[in-house]
Coordinates of N, CA and C in Angstrom, one line a residue:
Chain A
Q16 N 0.8 -1.2 0.0 CA 0.0 0.0 0.0 C 0.9 1.2 0.0
V17 N 0.3 2.3 -0.5 CA 1.0 3.6 -0.6 C 1.3 4.1 0.8
Q18 N 2.6 4.4 1.1 CA 3.0 5.0 2.4 C 4.0 6.2 2.1
L19 N 3.8 7.2 2.9 CA 4.8 8.3 3.0 C 5.1 8.4 4.5
V20 N 6.3 8.0 4.8 CA 6.7 8.0 6.2 C 7.8 9.1 6.5
Q21 N 7.4 9.9 7.4 CA 8.3 11.1 7.7 C 9.2 10.8 8.9
S22 N 10.2 11.6 9.0 CA 11.2 11.6 10.1 C 10.5 12.2 11.3
G23 N 11.2 12.0 12.5 CA 10.6 12.3 13.7 C 10.7 13.8 14.1
A24 N 10.1 14.1 15.2 CA 10.0 15.5 15.7 C 11.4 16.1 15.9
E25 N 11.5 17.4 15.7 CA 12.7 18.2 15.8 C 12.5 19.4 16.7
V26 N 13.5 19.7 17.5 CA 13.5 20.9 18.3 C 14.8 21.7 17.8
K27 N 14.5 23.0 17.4 CA 15.6 23.8 16.9 C 15.6 25.2 17.5
K28 N 16.8 25.8 17.5 CA 16.9 27.2 18.0 C 16.6 28.1 16.8
P29 N 16.1 29.3 17.1 CA 16.0 30.4 16.1 C 17.3 30.6 15.3
G30 N 17.2 30.7 14.0 CA 18.4 30.8 13.2 C 19.0 29.6 12.7
A31 N 18.6 28.4 13.2 CA 19.1 27.1 12.8 C 18.3 26.7 11.6
S32 N 18.7 25.5 11.1 CA 18.0 24.9 10.0 C 17.5 23.5 10.4
V33 N 16.4 23.1 9.7 CA 15.9 21.8 10.0 C 15.7 21.0 8.7
K34 N 15.9 19.7 8.7 CA 15.8 18.9 7.5 C 14.9 17.7 7.8
V35 N 13.8 17.7 7.1 CA 12.7 16.6 7.3 C 12.7 15.7 6.1
S36 N 12.6 14.4 6.4 CA 12.6 13.4 5.3 C 11.2 12.8 5.1
C37 N 11.0 12.3 3.9 CA 9.7 11.7 3.6 C 10.0 10.5 2.7
K38 N 9.9 9.3 3.2 CA 10.2 8.1 2.5 C 9.0 7.5 1.9
A39 N 9.0 7.3 0.6 CA 7.8 6.8 -0.1 C 8.0 5.3 -0.4
S40 N 6.8 4.6 -0.4 CA 6.8 3.2 -0.7 C 5.4 2.8 -1.2
G41 N 5.4 1.7 -1.9 CA 4.1 1.2 -2.4 C 3.7 1.7 -3.8
Y42 N 4.5 2.5 -4.4 CA 4.3 3.0 -5.8 C 5.6 3.4 -6.4
T43 N 5.5 3.7 -7.7 CA 6.7 4.1 -8.4 C 7.1 5.5 -8.1
F44 N 8.2 5.7 -7.4 CA 8.6 7.0 -6.8 C 8.6 8.1 -7.8
T45 N 9.1 7.8 -9.0 CA 9.3 8.9 -9.9 C 8.1 9.4 -10.7
T46 N 7.0 8.7 -10.4 CA 5.8 9.1 -11.2 C 4.8 10.0 -10.4
Y47 N 5.2 10.5 -9.2 CA 4.4 11.4 -8.5 C 5.3 12.5 -7.9
Y48 N 4.8 13.7 -8.1 CA 5.4 14.9 -7.4 C 5.3 14.7 -5.9
I49 N 6.2 15.3 -5.1 CA 6.0 15.4 -3.7 C 5.9 16.9 -3.3
H50 N 4.9 17.2 -2.6 CA 4.7 18.6 -2.1 C 5.0 18.6 -0.6
W51 N 5.3 19.8 -0.1 CA 5.4 20.0 1.4 C 4.4 21.1 1.8
V52 N 3.7 20.8 2.9 CA 2.6 21.6 3.4 C 2.8 21.7 4.9
R53 N 2.6 22.9 5.5 CA 2.7 22.9 7.0 C 1.5 23.4 7.6
L54 N 1.3 23.1 8.9 CA 0.1 23.5 9.7 C 0.7 24.1 11.0
A55 N 0.6 25.4 11.1 CA 1.1 26.1 12.3 C -0.1 26.3 13.2
P56 N 0.2 26.4 14.5 CA -0.9 26.6 15.5 C -1.7 27.8 15.2
G57 N -3.0 27.7 15.2 CA -3.9 28.8 15.0 C -3.9 29.3 13.5
R58 N -3.2 28.6 12.7 CA -3.2 29.0 11.3 C -3.5 27.8 10.4
G59 N -3.9 28.0 9.2 CA -4.3 26.9 8.3 C -3.1 26.3 7.6
L60 N -3.5 25.4 6.7 CA -2.5 24.8 5.9 C -1.8 25.8 5.0
E61 N -0.5 25.5 4.8 CA 0.3 26.5 3.9 C 1.2 25.6 3.0
W62 N 1.1 25.9 1.7 CA 1.9 25.2 0.7 C 3.3 25.8 0.7
M63 N 4.3 24.9 0.8 CA 5.7 25.3 0.8 C 6.5 25.0 -0.4
G64 N 5.9 24.2 -1.3 CA 6.6 24.0 -2.6 C 6.5 22.5 -2.9
M65 N 7.2 22.1 -4.0 CA 7.1 20.8 -4.5 C 8.4 20.4 -5.3
I66 N 8.6 19.1 -5.4 CA 9.8 18.6 -6.1 C 9.3 17.5 -7.0
N67 N 9.8 17.4 -8.3 CA 9.5 16.3 -9.2 C 10.6 15.3 -9.0
P68 N 10.3 14.2 -8.3 CA 11.4 13.2 -8.0 C 12.1 12.6 -9.3
S69 N 11.4 12.7 -10.4 CA 12.0 12.2 -11.6 C 13.2 13.0 -12.1
A70 N 12.9 14.3 -12.3 CA 13.9 15.2 -12.8 C 14.7 16.0 -11.7
G71 N 14.1 16.1 -10.6 CA 14.7 16.8 -9.5 C 14.4 18.3 -9.5
N72 N 13.6 18.8 -10.4 CA 13.2 20.2 -10.5 C 12.2 20.5 -9.4
T73 N 12.3 21.8 -8.9 CA 11.5 22.2 -7.8 C 10.7 23.5 -8.1
N74 N 9.7 23.8 -7.3 CA 8.9 24.9 -7.5 C 8.6 25.4 -6.1
Y75 N 9.1 26.6 -5.7 CA 8.8 27.2 -4.4 C 8.0 28.5 -4.5
P76 N 7.1 28.7 -3.6 CA 6.4 30.0 -3.6 C 7.4 31.1 -3.2
Q77 N 7.1 32.3 -3.6 CA 8.0 33.4 -3.3 C 8.3 33.6 -1.9
R78 N 7.3 33.4 -1.0 CA 7.6 33.6 0.4 C 8.6 32.7 1.1
F79 N 8.9 31.5 0.4 CA 9.9 30.6 0.9 C 11.2 30.6 0.1
Q80 N 11.2 31.2 -1.0 CA 12.4 31.2 -1.9 C 13.6 31.7 -1.1
G81 N 14.7 31.0 -1.2 CA 15.9 31.4 -0.5 C 16.0 30.8 0.9
R82 N 14.9 30.2 1.4 CA 14.9 29.6 2.7 C 14.6 28.1 2.7
V83 N 13.9 27.7 1.7 CA 13.6 26.2 1.6 C 14.3 25.6 0.4
T84 N 14.7 24.3 0.7 CA 15.4 23.5 -0.3 C 14.8 22.1 -0.3
M85 N 14.3 21.6 -1.4 CA 13.8 20.3 -1.5 C 14.7 19.5 -2.4
T86 N 15.1 18.3 -1.9 CA 15.9 17.4 -2.7 C 15.3 16.0 -2.6
R87 N 15.9 15.1 -3.5 CA 15.4 13.7 -3.5 C 16.6 12.8 -3.7
D88 N 16.4 11.5 -3.2 CA 17.3 10.4 -3.4 C 16.5 9.3 -4.0
T89 N 16.7 9.1 -5.3 CA 15.9 8.1 -5.9 C 16.3 6.7 -5.5
S90 N 17.5 6.5 -5.0 CA 18.0 5.2 -4.6 C 17.2 4.7 -3.3
T91 N 16.7 5.6 -2.6 CA 16.0 5.3 -1.3 C 14.6 5.8 -1.4
S92 N 14.1 6.3 -2.5 CA 12.8 6.8 -2.6 C 12.4 7.8 -1.5
T93 N 13.3 8.7 -1.2 CA 13.2 9.7 -0.1 C 13.3 11.1 -0.7
V94 N 12.4 11.9 -0.1 CA 12.5 13.4 -0.4 C 12.8 14.1 0.9
Y95 N 13.6 15.1 0.7 CA 14.0 15.9 1.9 C 13.5 17.4 1.7
M96 N 13.2 18.0 2.8 CA 12.8 19.4 2.9 C 13.6 20.1 3.9
E97 N 14.5 21.0 3.5 CA 15.3 21.8 4.5 C 14.8 23.2 4.5
L98 N 14.6 23.7 5.8 CA 14.1 25.1 6.0 C 15.2 25.7 6.8
S99 N 15.7 26.8 6.4 CA 16.8 27.5 7.1 C 16.4 28.8 7.7
S100 N 17.3 29.4 8.5 CA 17.0 30.6 9.2 C 15.7 30.6 10.0
L101 N 15.5 29.5 10.8 CA 14.2 29.3 11.4 C 13.9 30.4 12.4
R102 N 12.6 30.7 12.4 CA 12.0 31.8 13.2 C 10.9 31.1 14.1
P103 N 10.6 31.7 15.2 CA 9.5 31.1 16.1 C 8.2 30.8 15.3
E104 N 7.9 31.6 14.3 CA 6.7 31.4 13.6 C 6.8 30.2 12.6
D105 N 8.0 29.6 12.5 CA 8.1 28.4 11.6 C 7.7 27.1 12.4
A106 N 7.4 27.3 13.7 CA 7.0 26.1 14.5 C 5.7 25.6 13.9
A107 N 5.7 24.3 13.5 CA 4.5 23.8 12.9 C 4.6 22.3 12.7
V108 N 3.6 21.7 12.2 CA 3.7 20.3 11.8 C 3.8 20.4 10.3
Y109 N 4.9 19.7 9.8 CA 5.2 19.7 8.4 C 4.8 18.3 7.8
F110 N 4.0 18.4 6.6 CA 3.6 17.2 6.0 C 4.1 17.2 4.5
C111 N 4.4 15.9 4.1 CA 4.7 15.7 2.7 C 3.4 15.1 2.1
A112 N 3.2 15.3 0.8 CA 2.0 14.8 0.2 C 2.3 14.6 -1.3
R113 N 1.7 13.6 -1.9 CA 2.1 13.3 -3.3 C 1.0 13.7 -4.2
E114 N 1.4 14.0 -5.5 CA 0.5 14.5 -6.5 C 0.9 13.7 -7.8
R115 N 0.0 13.0 -8.4 CA 0.3 12.4 -9.7 C 0.4 13.5 -10.7
D116 N 1.4 13.4 -11.6 CA 1.8 14.4 -12.5 C 0.6 15.2 -13.1
S117 N 0.6 16.5 -12.7 CA -0.4 17.4 -13.2 C -1.8 17.1 -13.0
T118 N -2.1 16.5 -11.8 CA -3.5 16.3 -11.4 C -4.0 17.4 -10.5
F119 N -3.1 18.1 -9.8 CA -3.4 19.3 -9.0 C -4.1 19.0 -7.7
Y120 N -4.0 17.8 -7.2 CA -4.5 17.5 -5.9 C -3.5 16.5 -5.2
F121 N -3.7 16.3 -3.9 CA -2.7 15.6 -3.1 C -3.5 14.3 -2.5
D122 N -3.2 13.2 -3.1 CA -4.0 12.0 -2.7 C -3.5 11.2 -1.5
Y123 N -2.2 11.3 -1.2 CA -1.7 10.6 0.0 C -0.8 11.6 0.7
W124 N -0.8 11.5 2.1 CA -0.1 12.4 2.9 C 0.8 11.6 3.9
G125 N 1.9 12.2 4.2 CA 2.7 11.6 5.3 C 2.0 11.9 6.7
Q126 N 2.6 11.3 7.7 CA 2.0 11.4 9.0 C 2.2 12.8 9.7
G127 N 3.2 13.5 9.2 CA 3.5 14.8 9.8 C 4.7 14.8 10.7
T128 N 5.5 15.9 10.7 CA 6.6 16.0 11.6 C 6.5 17.3 12.3
L129 N 6.5 17.2 13.6 CA 6.5 18.4 14.5 C 7.8 19.1 14.6
V130 N 7.9 20.3 14.2 CA 9.1 21.1 14.4 C 8.8 22.2 15.4
T131 N 9.6 22.2 16.4 CA 9.5 23.2 17.5 C 10.7 24.2 17.4
V132 N 10.4 25.5 17.4 CA 11.5 26.5 17.3 C 11.5 27.3 18.6
S133 N 12.5 27.1 19.4 CA 12.6 27.7 20.7 C 14.0 27.9 21.2
S134 N 14.2 29.1 21.8 CA 15.6 29.3 22.3 C 15.7 28.7 23.7
Chain B
Q14 N 0.4 35.5 -2.4 CA -0.9 34.8 -2.6 C -1.7 34.7 -1.3
S15 N -2.8 35.3 -1.2 CA -3.6 35.2 0.0 C -4.3 33.9 0.1
A16 N -4.6 33.5 1.3 CA -5.3 32.2 1.6 C -6.8 32.4 1.1
L17 N -7.3 31.3 0.6 CA -8.7 31.3 0.2 C -9.6 31.5 1.5
T18 N -10.7 32.2 1.4 CA -11.5 32.5 2.6 C -12.6 31.4 2.8
Q19 N -12.6 30.9 4.0 CA -13.6 29.9 4.5 C -14.2 30.4 5.8
P20 N -15.4 30.0 6.1 CA -15.9 30.4 7.4 C -15.2 29.6 8.5
P21 N -14.9 30.3 9.6 CA -14.0 29.6 10.7 C -14.7 28.4 11.2
S22 N -16.0 28.4 11.4 CA -16.7 27.2 12.0 C -18.1 27.1 11.4
M23 N -18.6 25.8 11.5 CA -19.9 25.5 11.1 C -20.3 24.3 12.0
S24 N -21.6 24.2 12.2 CA -22.1 23.1 13.0 C -23.5 22.6 12.6
G25 N -23.8 21.4 12.9 CA -25.1 20.9 12.6 C -25.4 19.6 13.4
S26 N -26.6 19.3 13.5 CA -27.0 18.1 14.2 C -26.9 16.9 13.3
P27 N -26.8 15.7 13.9 CA -26.7 14.5 13.1 C -27.8 14.4 12.1
G28 N -27.5 14.1 10.8 CA -28.5 14.0 9.8 C -28.7 15.2 9.0
Q29 N -28.3 16.4 9.6 CA -28.4 17.6 8.8 C -27.3 17.8 7.8
S30 N -27.4 18.8 7.0 CA -26.4 19.1 6.0 C -25.7 20.5 6.3
V31 N -24.4 20.5 6.0 CA -23.7 21.8 6.1 C -23.0 22.0 4.8
T32 N -22.9 23.3 4.4 CA -22.2 23.7 3.2 C -21.1 24.7 3.6
I33 N -19.9 24.3 3.2 CA -18.7 25.2 3.5 C -18.3 25.9 2.2
S34 N -18.2 27.2 2.3 CA -17.8 28.0 1.1 C -16.3 28.2 1.1
C35 N -15.7 28.5 0.0 CA -14.3 28.7 -0.2 C -14.2 29.7 -1.3
T36 N -13.8 31.0 -0.9 CA -13.8 32.1 -1.9 C -12.4 32.5 -2.2
G37 N -12.1 32.6 -3.5 CA -10.8 33.0 -4.0 C -11.0 34.1 -5.0
S38 N -10.3 34.0 -6.1 CA -10.3 35.0 -7.2 C -10.3 34.3 -8.5
S39 N -10.2 35.1 -9.5 CA -10.1 34.6 -10.9 C -8.8 34.0 -11.2
S40 N -7.8 34.3 -10.3 CA -6.4 33.7 -10.4 C -6.3 32.4 -9.8
D41 N -7.3 31.9 -9.1 CA -7.2 30.6 -8.5 C -8.6 29.8 -8.7
V42 N -9.4 29.9 -7.7 CA -10.7 29.1 -7.8 C -11.5 29.4 -9.0
G43 N -11.6 30.7 -9.4 CA -12.4 31.0 -10.5 C -11.8 30.7 -11.9
G44 N -10.5 30.5 -11.9 CA -9.8 30.4 -13.2 C -9.5 29.0 -13.6
Y45 N -9.7 28.0 -12.7 CA -9.3 26.6 -12.9 C -10.4 25.7 -12.3
H46 N -10.4 24.5 -12.9 CA -11.3 23.4 -12.4 C -10.4 22.6 -11.4
R47 N -9.5 23.2 -10.7 CA -8.5 22.5 -9.9 C -8.7 22.8 -8.4
V48 N -9.9 22.6 -7.9 CA -10.2 22.8 -6.5 C -10.3 21.5 -5.8
S49 N -9.7 21.3 -4.7 CA -9.8 20.1 -3.9 C -10.1 20.4 -2.5
W50 N -10.6 19.4 -1.8 CA -11.0 19.5 -0.4 C -10.4 18.4 0.4
Y51 N -10.0 18.8 1.7 CA -9.3 17.9 2.6 C -10.0 17.9 3.9
Q52 N -10.1 16.7 4.5 CA -10.7 16.6 5.9 C -9.5 16.3 6.8
Q53 N -9.5 17.0 7.9 CA -8.4 16.8 8.9 C -8.9 16.7 10.3
P54 N -9.2 15.4 10.8 CA -9.5 15.3 12.2 C -8.3 15.7 13.0
P55 N -8.6 16.1 14.3 CA -7.5 16.6 15.2 C -6.4 15.6 15.3
G56 N -5.1 16.1 15.1 CA -4.0 15.3 15.3 C -3.7 14.3 14.2
T57 N -4.3 14.4 13.1 CA -4.1 13.5 12.0 C -3.7 14.2 10.7
A58 N -3.2 13.5 9.7 CA -2.9 14.1 8.4 C -4.2 14.4 7.7
P59 N -4.1 15.4 6.8 CA -5.3 15.7 5.9 C -5.6 14.5 5.0
K60 N -6.9 14.4 4.7 CA -7.3 13.3 3.8 C -8.1 13.9 2.6
L61 N -7.8 13.5 1.4 CA -8.4 14.0 0.3 C -9.9 13.5 0.2
I62 N -10.9 14.4 0.1 CA -12.2 14.0 0.0 C -12.9 14.4 -1.3
I63 N -12.4 15.5 -2.0 CA -12.9 16.0 -3.2 C -11.8 16.5 -4.1
H64 N -11.7 16.1 -5.4 CA -10.7 16.7 -6.3 C -11.4 17.2 -7.5
E65 N -10.8 18.1 -8.2 CA -11.3 18.7 -9.4 C -12.8 19.1 -9.3
V66 N -13.0 19.9 -8.2 CA -14.2 20.6 -7.8 C -15.3 19.6 -7.3
S67 N -15.5 18.5 -8.0 CA -16.7 17.7 -7.6 C -16.4 16.2 -7.6
H68 N -15.2 15.7 -7.8 CA -14.9 14.3 -7.9 C -14.5 13.7 -6.6
R69 N -15.2 12.6 -6.3 CA -14.8 11.9 -5.0 C -13.9 10.8 -5.3
P70 N -12.8 10.7 -4.5 CA -11.9 9.5 -4.6 C -12.7 8.3 -4.2
S71 N -12.2 7.1 -4.6 CA -12.8 5.9 -4.2 C -12.7 5.8 -2.6
G72 N -13.8 5.3 -2.1 CA -13.9 5.2 -0.6 C -14.5 6.3 0.1
V73 N -14.6 7.5 -0.5 CA -15.2 8.6 0.1 C -16.8 8.5 0.0
P74 N -17.5 8.6 1.1 CA -19.0 8.5 1.0 C -19.6 9.6 0.1
D75 N -20.7 9.2 -0.6 CA -21.4 10.2 -1.5 C -22.1 11.3 -0.7
R76 N -22.0 11.2 0.6 CA -22.5 12.3 1.5 C -21.7 13.6 1.3
F77 N -20.5 13.4 0.7 CA -19.6 14.6 0.5 C -19.8 14.9 -1.0
S78 N -20.0 16.2 -1.3 CA -20.2 16.7 -2.6 C -19.6 18.1 -2.8
G79 N -19.1 18.3 -4.0 CA -18.4 19.6 -4.2 C -19.0 20.3 -5.4
S80 N -18.9 21.6 -5.5 CA -19.4 22.4 -6.6 C -18.6 23.7 -6.7
K81 N -18.8 24.5 -7.7 CA -18.2 25.8 -7.9 C -19.0 26.7 -8.7
S82 N -19.1 28.0 -8.3 CA -19.7 29.0 -9.0 C -18.9 30.3 -9.0
G83 N -18.4 30.7 -10.1 CA -17.5 31.8 -10.2 C -16.2 31.6 -9.3
N84 N -16.0 32.5 -8.4 CA -14.7 32.4 -7.6 C -15.0 31.7 -6.3
T85 N -16.1 31.1 -6.1 CA -16.4 30.4 -4.9 C -16.7 28.9 -5.1
A86 N -16.0 28.1 -4.4 CA -16.2 26.6 -4.4 C -17.0 26.3 -3.1
S87 N -17.7 25.2 -3.1 CA -18.4 24.8 -1.9 C -18.3 23.3 -1.7
L88 N -18.3 22.9 -0.4 CA -18.3 21.5 0.0 C -19.6 21.3 0.8
T89 N -20.4 20.3 0.4 CA -21.6 20.0 1.2 C -21.4 18.6 1.8
I90 N -21.7 18.6 3.1 CA -21.7 17.3 3.8 C -23.2 17.1 4.2
S91 N -23.8 16.0 3.6 CA -25.2 15.7 3.8 C -25.2 14.5 4.9
G92 N -26.3 14.5 5.6 CA -26.5 13.4 6.6 C -25.3 13.4 7.5
L93 N -25.1 14.5 8.2 CA -24.0 14.7 9.1 C -23.9 13.6 10.1
Q94 N -22.6 13.1 10.3 CA -22.4 12.0 11.3 C -21.3 12.5 12.2
A95 N -21.3 11.8 13.4 CA -20.3 12.2 14.4 C -18.9 12.2 14.0
D96 N -18.5 11.3 13.1 CA -17.1 11.2 12.7 C -16.8 12.2 11.6
D97 N -17.8 13.0 11.2 CA -17.5 14.1 10.3 C -16.8 15.3 11.0
E98 N -16.8 15.2 12.3 CA -16.2 16.3 13.1 C -14.7 16.4 12.7
A99 N -14.3 17.5 12.2 CA -12.9 17.7 11.7 C -12.8 19.1 11.2
D100 N -11.5 19.5 10.8 CA -11.2 20.7 10.1 C -11.3 20.4 8.6
Y101 N -11.8 21.3 7.8 CA -11.9 21.1 6.4 C -11.2 22.2 5.7
Y102 N -10.4 21.9 4.7 CA -9.7 22.9 3.9 C -9.9 22.7 2.5
C103 N -10.1 23.8 1.8 CA -10.1 23.8 0.3 C -8.7 24.1 -0.2
S104 N -8.4 23.8 -1.4 CA -7.1 24.1 -2.0 C -7.4 24.4 -3.5
S105 N -6.6 25.3 -4.1 CA -6.7 25.5 -5.5 C -5.3 25.7 -6.1
Y106 N -5.2 25.3 -7.3 CA -4.0 25.7 -8.1 C -4.2 27.1 -8.5
T107 N -3.1 27.8 -8.8 CA -3.2 29.3 -9.1 C -2.4 29.6 -10.4
S108 N -2.7 30.8 -10.9 CA -2.1 31.3 -12.1 C -0.6 31.5 -12.0
S109 N -0.1 31.5 -10.8 CA 1.4 31.6 -10.5 C 2.1 30.3 -10.5
N110 N 1.3 29.2 -10.9 CA 1.9 27.9 -10.8 C 2.2 27.5 -9.4
T111 N 1.4 27.9 -8.5 CA 1.5 27.5 -7.1 C 0.2 27.0 -6.6
Y112 N 0.1 26.7 -5.3 CA -1.1 26.2 -4.7 C -1.4 27.1 -3.5
V113 N -2.7 27.2 -3.2 CA -3.1 28.0 -2.1 C -4.2 27.2 -1.4
F114 N -4.2 27.2 0.0 CA -5.2 26.6 0.8 C -6.2 27.6 1.3
G115 N -7.3 27.1 1.8 CA -8.3 27.9 2.5 C -7.9 28.1 3.9
T116 N -8.6 29.0 4.6 CA -8.3 29.3 6.0 C -8.7 28.2 6.9
G117 N -9.5 27.3 6.4 CA -10.0 26.2 7.2 C -11.3 26.4 7.9
T118 N -12.1 25.4 8.0 CA -13.4 25.4 8.7 C -13.5 24.3 9.7
K119 N -13.8 24.6 10.9 CA -14.0 23.5 11.9 C -15.5 23.2 11.9
V120 N -15.8 21.9 11.6 CA -17.1 21.4 11.6 C -17.4 20.6 12.9
T121 N -18.5 21.1 13.6 CA -18.9 20.5 14.9 C -20.2 19.8 14.7
V122 N -20.3 18.6 15.2 CA -21.6 17.8 15.1 C -22.2 17.9 16.5
L123 N -23.3 18.6 16.6 CA -24.0 18.9 17.9 C -24.6 17.6 18.5

């Protein structure tokens, strides 16, 4: 069955970076885009960008450009999301989700990774 | 890109219907047939319940239905059940080749 399994919770200081992983199984890794979405306390879901695991190309919204980096390792079917220069408002649960090529919706989601930012 | 606008909360008794609105602009909801809806019970990951405005994935009850008119999409939950209590989010593809989510609606079953 399709699974997206994310790495465990992280606690980081302001200014540090965090790298969250998302390991895919149960389908052909390169045929689905992987997106990252976060849910901060008191705020709604926020789209952070996507990576095409086949070509490695990425697409980030302007508000995260320069701070987020998404990469993939096709040998382990794993996608990584790194967010740098962490601020307290980056504290959130981070989800990965997959999208079949150009279908524009997310059909499976990871379980989420809690990132705490505190000095 | 501003978040799509949803009512913060809605409620209904078991068996009743609730309709959640999701208002954007011609650059997102109104410009594309690419609106999806997600159900998120507390402490869990979002689950896809509607894609492409009105299509239900396999396994989603037909009590959930979607529609769109102009810049506003809607999700209707008919025959409300206790396990429908959750946060609901809409999402749309945008003209900037990005995605935007709604502000979220908490549905309470009385």
